[in-house]
Coordinates of C-alpha atoms in Angstrom, one line a residue:
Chain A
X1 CA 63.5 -82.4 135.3
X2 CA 64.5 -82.9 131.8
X3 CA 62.7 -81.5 129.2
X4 CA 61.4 -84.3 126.9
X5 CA 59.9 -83.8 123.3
X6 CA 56.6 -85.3 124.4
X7 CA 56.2 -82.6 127.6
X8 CA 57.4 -79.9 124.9
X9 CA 54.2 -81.1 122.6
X10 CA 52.0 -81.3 125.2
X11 CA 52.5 -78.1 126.8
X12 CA 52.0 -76.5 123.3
X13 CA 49.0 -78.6 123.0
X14 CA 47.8 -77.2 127.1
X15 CA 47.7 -80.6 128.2
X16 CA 50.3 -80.6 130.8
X17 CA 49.1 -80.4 134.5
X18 CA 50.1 -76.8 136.0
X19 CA 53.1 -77.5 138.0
X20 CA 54.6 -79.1 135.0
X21 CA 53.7 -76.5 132.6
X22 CA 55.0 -73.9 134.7
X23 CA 58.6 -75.6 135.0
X24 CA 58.0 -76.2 130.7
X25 CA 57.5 -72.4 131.0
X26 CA 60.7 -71.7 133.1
X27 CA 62.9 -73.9 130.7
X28 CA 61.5 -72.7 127.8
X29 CA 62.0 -68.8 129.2
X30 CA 65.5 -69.7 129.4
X31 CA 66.3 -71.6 126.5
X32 CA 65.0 -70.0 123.0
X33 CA 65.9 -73.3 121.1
X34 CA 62.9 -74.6 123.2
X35 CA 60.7 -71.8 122.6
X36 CA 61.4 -72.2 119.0
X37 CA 60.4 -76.4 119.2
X38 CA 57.0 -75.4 120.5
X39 CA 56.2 -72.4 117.9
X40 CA 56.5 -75.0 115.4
X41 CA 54.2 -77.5 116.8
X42 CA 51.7 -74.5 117.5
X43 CA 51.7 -73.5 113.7
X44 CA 51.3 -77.0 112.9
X45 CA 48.4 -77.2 114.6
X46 CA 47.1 -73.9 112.3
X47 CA 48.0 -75.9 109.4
X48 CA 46.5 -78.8 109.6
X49 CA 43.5 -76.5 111.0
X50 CA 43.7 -74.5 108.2
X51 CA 43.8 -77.4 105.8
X52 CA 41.1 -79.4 106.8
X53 CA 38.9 -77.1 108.2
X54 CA 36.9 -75.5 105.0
X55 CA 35.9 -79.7 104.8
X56 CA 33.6 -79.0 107.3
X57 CA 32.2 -76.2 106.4
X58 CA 30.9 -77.6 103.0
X59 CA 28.4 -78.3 101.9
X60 CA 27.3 -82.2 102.9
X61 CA 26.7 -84.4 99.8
X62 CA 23.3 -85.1 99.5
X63 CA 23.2 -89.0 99.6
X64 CA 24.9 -88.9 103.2
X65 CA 22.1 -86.5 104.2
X66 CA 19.5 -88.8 102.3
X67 CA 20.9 -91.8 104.6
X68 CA 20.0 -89.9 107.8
X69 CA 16.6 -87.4 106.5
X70 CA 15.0 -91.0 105.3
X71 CA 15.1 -89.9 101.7
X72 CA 16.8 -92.9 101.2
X73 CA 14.1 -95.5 101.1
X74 CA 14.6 -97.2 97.5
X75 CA 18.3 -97.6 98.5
X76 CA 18.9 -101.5 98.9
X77 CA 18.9 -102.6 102.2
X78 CA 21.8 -104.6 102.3
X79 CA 24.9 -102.6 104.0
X80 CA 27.0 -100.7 101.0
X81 CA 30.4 -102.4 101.9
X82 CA 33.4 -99.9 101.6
X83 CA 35.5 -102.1 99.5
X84 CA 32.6 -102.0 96.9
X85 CA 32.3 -98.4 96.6
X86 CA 36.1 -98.4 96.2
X87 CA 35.8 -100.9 93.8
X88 CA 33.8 -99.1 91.3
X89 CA 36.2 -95.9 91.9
X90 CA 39.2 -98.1 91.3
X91 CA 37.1 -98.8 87.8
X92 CA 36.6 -95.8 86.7
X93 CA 40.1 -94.4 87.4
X94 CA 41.6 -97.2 85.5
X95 CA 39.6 -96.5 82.8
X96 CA 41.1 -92.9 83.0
X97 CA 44.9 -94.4 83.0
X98 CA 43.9 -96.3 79.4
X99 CA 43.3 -92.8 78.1
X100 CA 47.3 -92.3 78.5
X101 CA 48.8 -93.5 75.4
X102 CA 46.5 -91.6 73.3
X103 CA 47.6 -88.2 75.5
X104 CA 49.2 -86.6 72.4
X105 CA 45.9 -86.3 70.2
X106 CA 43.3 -86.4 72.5
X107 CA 45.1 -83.4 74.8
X108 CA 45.1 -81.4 71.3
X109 CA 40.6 -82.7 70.9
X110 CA 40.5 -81.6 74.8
X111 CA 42.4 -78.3 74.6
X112 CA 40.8 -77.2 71.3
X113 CA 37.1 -78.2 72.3
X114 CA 37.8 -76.4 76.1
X115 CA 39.2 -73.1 74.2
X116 CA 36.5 -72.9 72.1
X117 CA 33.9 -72.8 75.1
X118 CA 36.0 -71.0 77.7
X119 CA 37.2 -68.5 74.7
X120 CA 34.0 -68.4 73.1
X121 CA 32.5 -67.1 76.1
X122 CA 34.8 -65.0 77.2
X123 CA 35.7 -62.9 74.4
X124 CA 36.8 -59.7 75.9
X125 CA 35.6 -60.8 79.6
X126 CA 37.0 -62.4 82.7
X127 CA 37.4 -65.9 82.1
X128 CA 40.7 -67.7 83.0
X129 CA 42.2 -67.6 79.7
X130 CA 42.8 -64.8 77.0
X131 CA 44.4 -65.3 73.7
X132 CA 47.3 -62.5 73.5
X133 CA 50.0 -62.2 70.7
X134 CA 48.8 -65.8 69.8
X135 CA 49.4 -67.1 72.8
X136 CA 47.1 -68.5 75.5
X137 CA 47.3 -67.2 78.8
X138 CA 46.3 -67.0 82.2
X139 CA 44.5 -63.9 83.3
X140 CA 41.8 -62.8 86.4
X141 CA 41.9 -65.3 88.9
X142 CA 43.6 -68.7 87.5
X143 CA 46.7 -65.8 86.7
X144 CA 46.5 -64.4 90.5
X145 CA 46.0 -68.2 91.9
X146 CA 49.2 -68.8 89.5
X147 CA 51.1 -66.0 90.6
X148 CA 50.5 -65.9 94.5
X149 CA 49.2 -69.6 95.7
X150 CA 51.3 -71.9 96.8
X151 CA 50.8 -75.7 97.2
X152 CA 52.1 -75.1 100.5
X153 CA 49.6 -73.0 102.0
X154 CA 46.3 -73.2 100.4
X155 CA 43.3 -74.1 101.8
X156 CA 40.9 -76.6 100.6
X157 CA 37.5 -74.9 99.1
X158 CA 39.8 -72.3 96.7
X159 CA 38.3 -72.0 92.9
X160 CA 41.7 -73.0 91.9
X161 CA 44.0 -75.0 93.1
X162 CA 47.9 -74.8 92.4
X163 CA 49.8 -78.8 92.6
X164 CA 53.2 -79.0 91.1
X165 CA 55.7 -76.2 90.6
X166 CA 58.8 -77.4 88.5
X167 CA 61.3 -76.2 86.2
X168 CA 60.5 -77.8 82.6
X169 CA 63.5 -78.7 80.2
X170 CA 63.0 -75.4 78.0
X171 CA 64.5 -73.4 81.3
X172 CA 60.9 -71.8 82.3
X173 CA 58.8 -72.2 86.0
X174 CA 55.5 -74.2 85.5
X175 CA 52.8 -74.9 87.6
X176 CA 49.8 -77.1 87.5
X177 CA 46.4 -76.4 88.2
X178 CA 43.3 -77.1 88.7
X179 CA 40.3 -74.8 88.4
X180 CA 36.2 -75.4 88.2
X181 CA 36.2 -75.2 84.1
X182 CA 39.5 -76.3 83.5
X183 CA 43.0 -78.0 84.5
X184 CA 46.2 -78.2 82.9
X185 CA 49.6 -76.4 83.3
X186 CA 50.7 -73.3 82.7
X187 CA 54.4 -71.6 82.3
X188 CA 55.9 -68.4 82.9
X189 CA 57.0 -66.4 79.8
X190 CA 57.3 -62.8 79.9
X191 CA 55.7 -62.0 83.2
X192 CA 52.6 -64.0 81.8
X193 CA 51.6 -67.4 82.5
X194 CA 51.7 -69.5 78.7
X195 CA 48.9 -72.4 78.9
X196 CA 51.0 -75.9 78.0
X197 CA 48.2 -78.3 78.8
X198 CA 44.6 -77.6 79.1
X199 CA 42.3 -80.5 80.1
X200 CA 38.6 -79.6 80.4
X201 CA 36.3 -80.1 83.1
X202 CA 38.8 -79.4 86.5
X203 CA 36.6 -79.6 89.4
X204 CA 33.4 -78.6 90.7
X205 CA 33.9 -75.9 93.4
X206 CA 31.5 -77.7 96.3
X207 CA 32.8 -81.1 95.0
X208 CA 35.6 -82.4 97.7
X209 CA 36.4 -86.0 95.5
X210 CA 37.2 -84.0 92.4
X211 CA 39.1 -81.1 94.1
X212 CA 41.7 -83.9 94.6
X213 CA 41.6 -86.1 91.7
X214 CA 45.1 -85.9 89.6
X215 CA 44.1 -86.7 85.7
X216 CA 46.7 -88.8 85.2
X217 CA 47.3 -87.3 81.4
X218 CA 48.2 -84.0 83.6
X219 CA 51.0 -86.2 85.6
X220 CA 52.1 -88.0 82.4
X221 CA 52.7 -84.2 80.6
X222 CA 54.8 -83.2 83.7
X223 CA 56.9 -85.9 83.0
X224 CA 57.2 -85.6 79.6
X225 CA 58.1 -81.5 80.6
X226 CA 59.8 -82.0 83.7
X227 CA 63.5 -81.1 84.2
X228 CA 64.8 -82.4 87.5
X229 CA 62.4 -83.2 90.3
X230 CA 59.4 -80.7 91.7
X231 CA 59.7 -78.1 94.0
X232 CA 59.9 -78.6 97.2
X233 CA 57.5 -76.0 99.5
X234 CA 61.1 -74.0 100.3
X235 CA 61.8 -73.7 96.3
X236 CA 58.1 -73.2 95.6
X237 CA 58.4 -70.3 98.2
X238 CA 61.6 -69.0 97.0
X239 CA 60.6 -68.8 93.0
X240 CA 57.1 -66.8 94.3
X241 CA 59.5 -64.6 95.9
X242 CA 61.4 -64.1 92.5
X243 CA 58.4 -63.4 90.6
X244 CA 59.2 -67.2 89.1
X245 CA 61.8 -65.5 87.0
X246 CA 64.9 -67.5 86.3
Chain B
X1 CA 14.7 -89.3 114.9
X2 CA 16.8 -87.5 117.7
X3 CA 19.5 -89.7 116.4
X4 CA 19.7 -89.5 113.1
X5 CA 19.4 -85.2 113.5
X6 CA 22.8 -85.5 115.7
X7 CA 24.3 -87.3 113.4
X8 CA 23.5 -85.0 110.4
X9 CA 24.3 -82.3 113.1
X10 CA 27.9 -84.2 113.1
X11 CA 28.3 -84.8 109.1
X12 CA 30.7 -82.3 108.8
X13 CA 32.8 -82.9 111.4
X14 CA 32.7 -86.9 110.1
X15 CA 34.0 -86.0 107.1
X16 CA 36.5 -84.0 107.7
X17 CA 37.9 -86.8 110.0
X18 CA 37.0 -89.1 106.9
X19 CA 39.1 -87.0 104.8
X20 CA 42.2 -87.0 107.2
X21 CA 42.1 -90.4 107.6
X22 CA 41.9 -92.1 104.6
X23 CA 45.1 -90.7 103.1
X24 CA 43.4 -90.4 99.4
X25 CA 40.8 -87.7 99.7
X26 CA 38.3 -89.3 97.4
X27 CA 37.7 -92.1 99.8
X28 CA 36.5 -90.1 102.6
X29 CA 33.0 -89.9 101.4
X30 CA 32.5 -93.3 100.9
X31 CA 34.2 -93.9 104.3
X32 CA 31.6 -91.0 105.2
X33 CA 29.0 -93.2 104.2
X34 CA 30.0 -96.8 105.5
X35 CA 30.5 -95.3 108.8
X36 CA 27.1 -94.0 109.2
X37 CA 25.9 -97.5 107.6
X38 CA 27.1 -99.1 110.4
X39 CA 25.7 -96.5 113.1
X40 CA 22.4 -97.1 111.5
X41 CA 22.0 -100.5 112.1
X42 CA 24.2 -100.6 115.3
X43 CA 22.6 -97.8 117.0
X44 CA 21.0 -99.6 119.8
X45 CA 25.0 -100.2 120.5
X46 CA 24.8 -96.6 121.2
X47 CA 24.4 -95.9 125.1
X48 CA 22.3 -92.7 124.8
X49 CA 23.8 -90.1 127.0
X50 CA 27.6 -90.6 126.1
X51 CA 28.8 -88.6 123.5
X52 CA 27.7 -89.9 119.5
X53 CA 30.9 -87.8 118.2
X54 CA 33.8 -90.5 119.6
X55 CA 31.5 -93.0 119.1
X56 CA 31.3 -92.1 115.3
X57 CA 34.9 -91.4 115.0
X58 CA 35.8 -94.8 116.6
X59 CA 32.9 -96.3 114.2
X60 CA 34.7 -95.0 111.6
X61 CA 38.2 -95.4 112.5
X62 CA 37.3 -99.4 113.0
X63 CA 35.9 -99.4 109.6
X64 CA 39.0 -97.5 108.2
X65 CA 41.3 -99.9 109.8
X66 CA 39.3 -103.0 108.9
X67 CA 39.5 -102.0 105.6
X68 CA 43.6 -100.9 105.5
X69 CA 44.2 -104.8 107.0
X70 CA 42.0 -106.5 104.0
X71 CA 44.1 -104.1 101.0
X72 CA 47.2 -105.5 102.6
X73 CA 46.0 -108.6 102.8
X74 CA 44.7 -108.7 98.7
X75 CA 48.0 -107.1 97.8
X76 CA 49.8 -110.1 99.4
X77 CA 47.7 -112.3 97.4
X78 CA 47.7 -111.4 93.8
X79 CA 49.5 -108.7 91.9
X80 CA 46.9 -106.3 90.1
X81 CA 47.1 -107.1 86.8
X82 CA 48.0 -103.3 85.8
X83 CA 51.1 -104.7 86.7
X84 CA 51.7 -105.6 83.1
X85 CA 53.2 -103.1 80.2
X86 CA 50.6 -100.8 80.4
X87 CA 51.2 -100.1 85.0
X88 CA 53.0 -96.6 85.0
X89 CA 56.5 -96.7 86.5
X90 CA 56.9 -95.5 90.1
X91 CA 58.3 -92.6 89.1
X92 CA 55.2 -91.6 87.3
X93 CA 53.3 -92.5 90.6
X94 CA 55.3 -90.0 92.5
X95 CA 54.5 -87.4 90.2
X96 CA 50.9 -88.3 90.0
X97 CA 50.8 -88.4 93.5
X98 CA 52.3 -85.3 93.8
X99 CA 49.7 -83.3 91.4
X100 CA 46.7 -84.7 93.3
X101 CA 48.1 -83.8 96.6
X102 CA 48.9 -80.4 98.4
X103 CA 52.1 -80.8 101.0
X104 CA 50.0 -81.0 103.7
X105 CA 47.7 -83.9 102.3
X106 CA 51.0 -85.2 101.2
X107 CA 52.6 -85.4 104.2
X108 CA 49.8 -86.6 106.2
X109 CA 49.4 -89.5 103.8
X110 CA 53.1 -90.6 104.1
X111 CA 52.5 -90.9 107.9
X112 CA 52.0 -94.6 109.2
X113 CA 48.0 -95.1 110.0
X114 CA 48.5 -95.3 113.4
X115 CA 49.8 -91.7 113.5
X116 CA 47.7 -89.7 111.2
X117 CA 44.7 -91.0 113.3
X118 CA 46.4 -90.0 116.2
X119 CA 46.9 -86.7 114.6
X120 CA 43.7 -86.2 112.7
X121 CA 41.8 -86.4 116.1
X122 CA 44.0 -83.9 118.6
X123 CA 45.5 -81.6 115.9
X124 CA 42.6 -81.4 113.4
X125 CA 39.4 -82.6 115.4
X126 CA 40.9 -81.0 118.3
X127 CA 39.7 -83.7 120.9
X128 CA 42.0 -84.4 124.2
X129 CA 44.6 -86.7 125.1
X130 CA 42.0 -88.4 127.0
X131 CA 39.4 -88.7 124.7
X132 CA 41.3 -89.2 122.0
X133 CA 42.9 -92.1 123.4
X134 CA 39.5 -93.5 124.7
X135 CA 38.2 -93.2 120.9
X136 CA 41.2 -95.5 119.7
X137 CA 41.1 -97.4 122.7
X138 CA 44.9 -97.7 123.7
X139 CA 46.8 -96.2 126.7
X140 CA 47.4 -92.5 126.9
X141 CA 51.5 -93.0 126.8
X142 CA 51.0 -94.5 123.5
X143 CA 48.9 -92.2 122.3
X144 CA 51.7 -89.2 123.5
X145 CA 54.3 -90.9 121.8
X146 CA 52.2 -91.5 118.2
X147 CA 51.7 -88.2 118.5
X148 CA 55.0 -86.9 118.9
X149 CA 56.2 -88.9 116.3
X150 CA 53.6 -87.9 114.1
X151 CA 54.2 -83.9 114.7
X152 CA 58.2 -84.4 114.5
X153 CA 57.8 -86.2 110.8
X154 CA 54.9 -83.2 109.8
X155 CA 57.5 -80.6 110.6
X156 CA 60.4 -82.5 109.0
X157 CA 58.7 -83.1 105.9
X158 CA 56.7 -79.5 105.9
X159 CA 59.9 -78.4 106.6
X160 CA 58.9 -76.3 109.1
X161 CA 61.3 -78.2 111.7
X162 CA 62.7 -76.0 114.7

């Protein structure tokens, strides 16, 4: 019996009846290529597990609760179609992409006003940013999420989350982020991570929709930076690996 | 009220499955909320004693896929008309794409729909062959081979290909 990709898959997945799986077994014991094949599909299976999994274990918005506890009665009793709640998304992220040719000036507002709260308040203390020989940079846990997450690998539910990881024009490794009070990018220098772009308000931690948004002003200053294309998850590992020195 | 407490019982489960399926993340919530829209008023559809989680996820899937067929259907009619001077260029797309999404969102989004649904509901939801075939309503071979296909373009593009 030849051993086809879809037995492989299912015998890693335990859905092949026992005389099958025991001949999958018997190939598989003599042919480490095969053994190999249905590792790979078994890790899969962790990551996608490990992906989507901290989903469920949020926190449930409260108006889909309110639809089923009955807390919902002023709602209008016509049926909320999909493509109208899309709609008004589609709205407001448009009116996001008209902020872009004003990115310049209105990064400098953002950045200054988020400094002066996160700064203010952190004088001394743990936030994510300190000032330090005039420079702003990571520190506590936006510096470890910098320094050991990769976009690879992270689960969903983190208080920051690492995107891109690219090589800007000036020769430095830099990463985007995006934490609870802030998102923006920030680039190696020195064995510190240098803040290039700070854009206020990241994400709320329990809030799945915002976790995911991209600010479009973030993408457009990674173009503006980039040199080459992003990292892949190999190069993204490999850089880690190198401390992302040069 | 027995039904609405198994299908709060089921939210998170729902959206998970919301957020696998609909590719960008932010949708799932509304796709969330459709879904158990439509169970609401279709309940008496609902043959108590089977099990509400596939019939959700298939009430849910439906919507999902009713709703893929009309976008394609309004982009063949009229260009958005972002599609002027101010529309980024694709380029920009792929980056911007590429900040809001980790690899593994990423790659699950580049999948056709008729994998990642396939995927979503054995590798993530972790139902069987069986049922996950029953929830989509096609034959189990087609299901088998979705699925391979699926798993081989994950590991290719994850890079994580034997």
């Amino acid at each position: 019996m030849k051993i086809t990709d879809e037995m492989l898959v299912a015998f890693a997945d335990g859905e092949l009846d026992p005389e099958v799986h025991a001949h999958v077994e018997r190939a598989i014991a003599a042919d480490p290529e095969l053994g190999r094949k249905v590792e790979a599909h078994r890790r899969l299976r962790q990551t996608l597990t490990h992906h989507f999994g901290p989903i469920a274990d949020e926190p449930v918005p409260e108006h889909l609760k309110a639809l089923l506890t009955g807390q919902d009665l002023a709602a209008p009793a016509t049926v909320v179609s999909l493509a109208g709640v899309r709609a008004r998304r589609v709205e407001e992220a448009e009116a996001k992409r008209r902020w872009r040719p004003g990115w310049g000036i209105a990064a400098a507002m953002a950045a200054s006003l988020v400094l002066g709260l996160a700064v203010g308040q952190n004088m001394g203390g743990s936030g994510p940013v300190a000032i330090s020989g005039g420079t702003i940079v990571a520190q506590g846990e936006l510096a470890k999420a910098l320094d050991r997450q990769l976009a690879s690998a992270q689960a969903m539910g983190l208080p920051t989350r690492i995107g891109l990881s690219f090589r800007s024009k000036e020769g430095s490794i830099c990463r985007t982020f995006a934490g609870q009070a802030m998102s923006g990018i920030a680039c190696e220098e020195d064995g510190r991570w240098r803040l290039e772009q700070i854009l206020s308000g990241g994400r709320k931690a329990t809030d799945y929709r915002q976790a995911s948004a991209a600010d479009p002003r973030l993408a457009a200053a990674v173009e503006d930076m980039i040199a080459g294309v992003p990292f892949d998850a190999e190069a993204e590992r490999a850089a880690r690996d190198a401390d992302w020195r040069q | 009220m027995a039904f609405e407490g198994e299908l709060l019982a089921l939210l998170p489960r729902l959206r998970r499955f919301a957020a696998g399926l609909s590719r960008n993340a932010a949708d799932g919530d509304d796709l969330c909320q459709a879904a158990l829209e439509r169970a609401l008023k279709s309940r008496h559809l609902w043959a108590e004693g089977t099990r509400l989680d596939s019939w959700m996820y298939r009430i849910m899937r439906n919507i999902w896929i009713d709703e893929a067929r009309a976008r394609q259907r309004r982009a063949k009619t009229f260009a958005p008309e972002e599609e002027g001077e101010n529309a980024p260029d694709p380029g920009d797309r792929r980056i911007e794409a590429a900040v809001e999404l980790s690899d593994v969102a990423r790659a699950m989004a580049r999948l056709p729909d008729e994998q990642r649904e396939v995927i979503a509901l054995v590798l993530v939801e972790g139902f069987a062959y069986r049922e996950a075939a029953d929830i989509l309503d096609i034959p189990i071979g087609t299901l088998t081979s979705r699925l391979v296909r699926g798993r081989n373009a994950l590991l290719v593009e994850l890079g994580e290909a034997a």
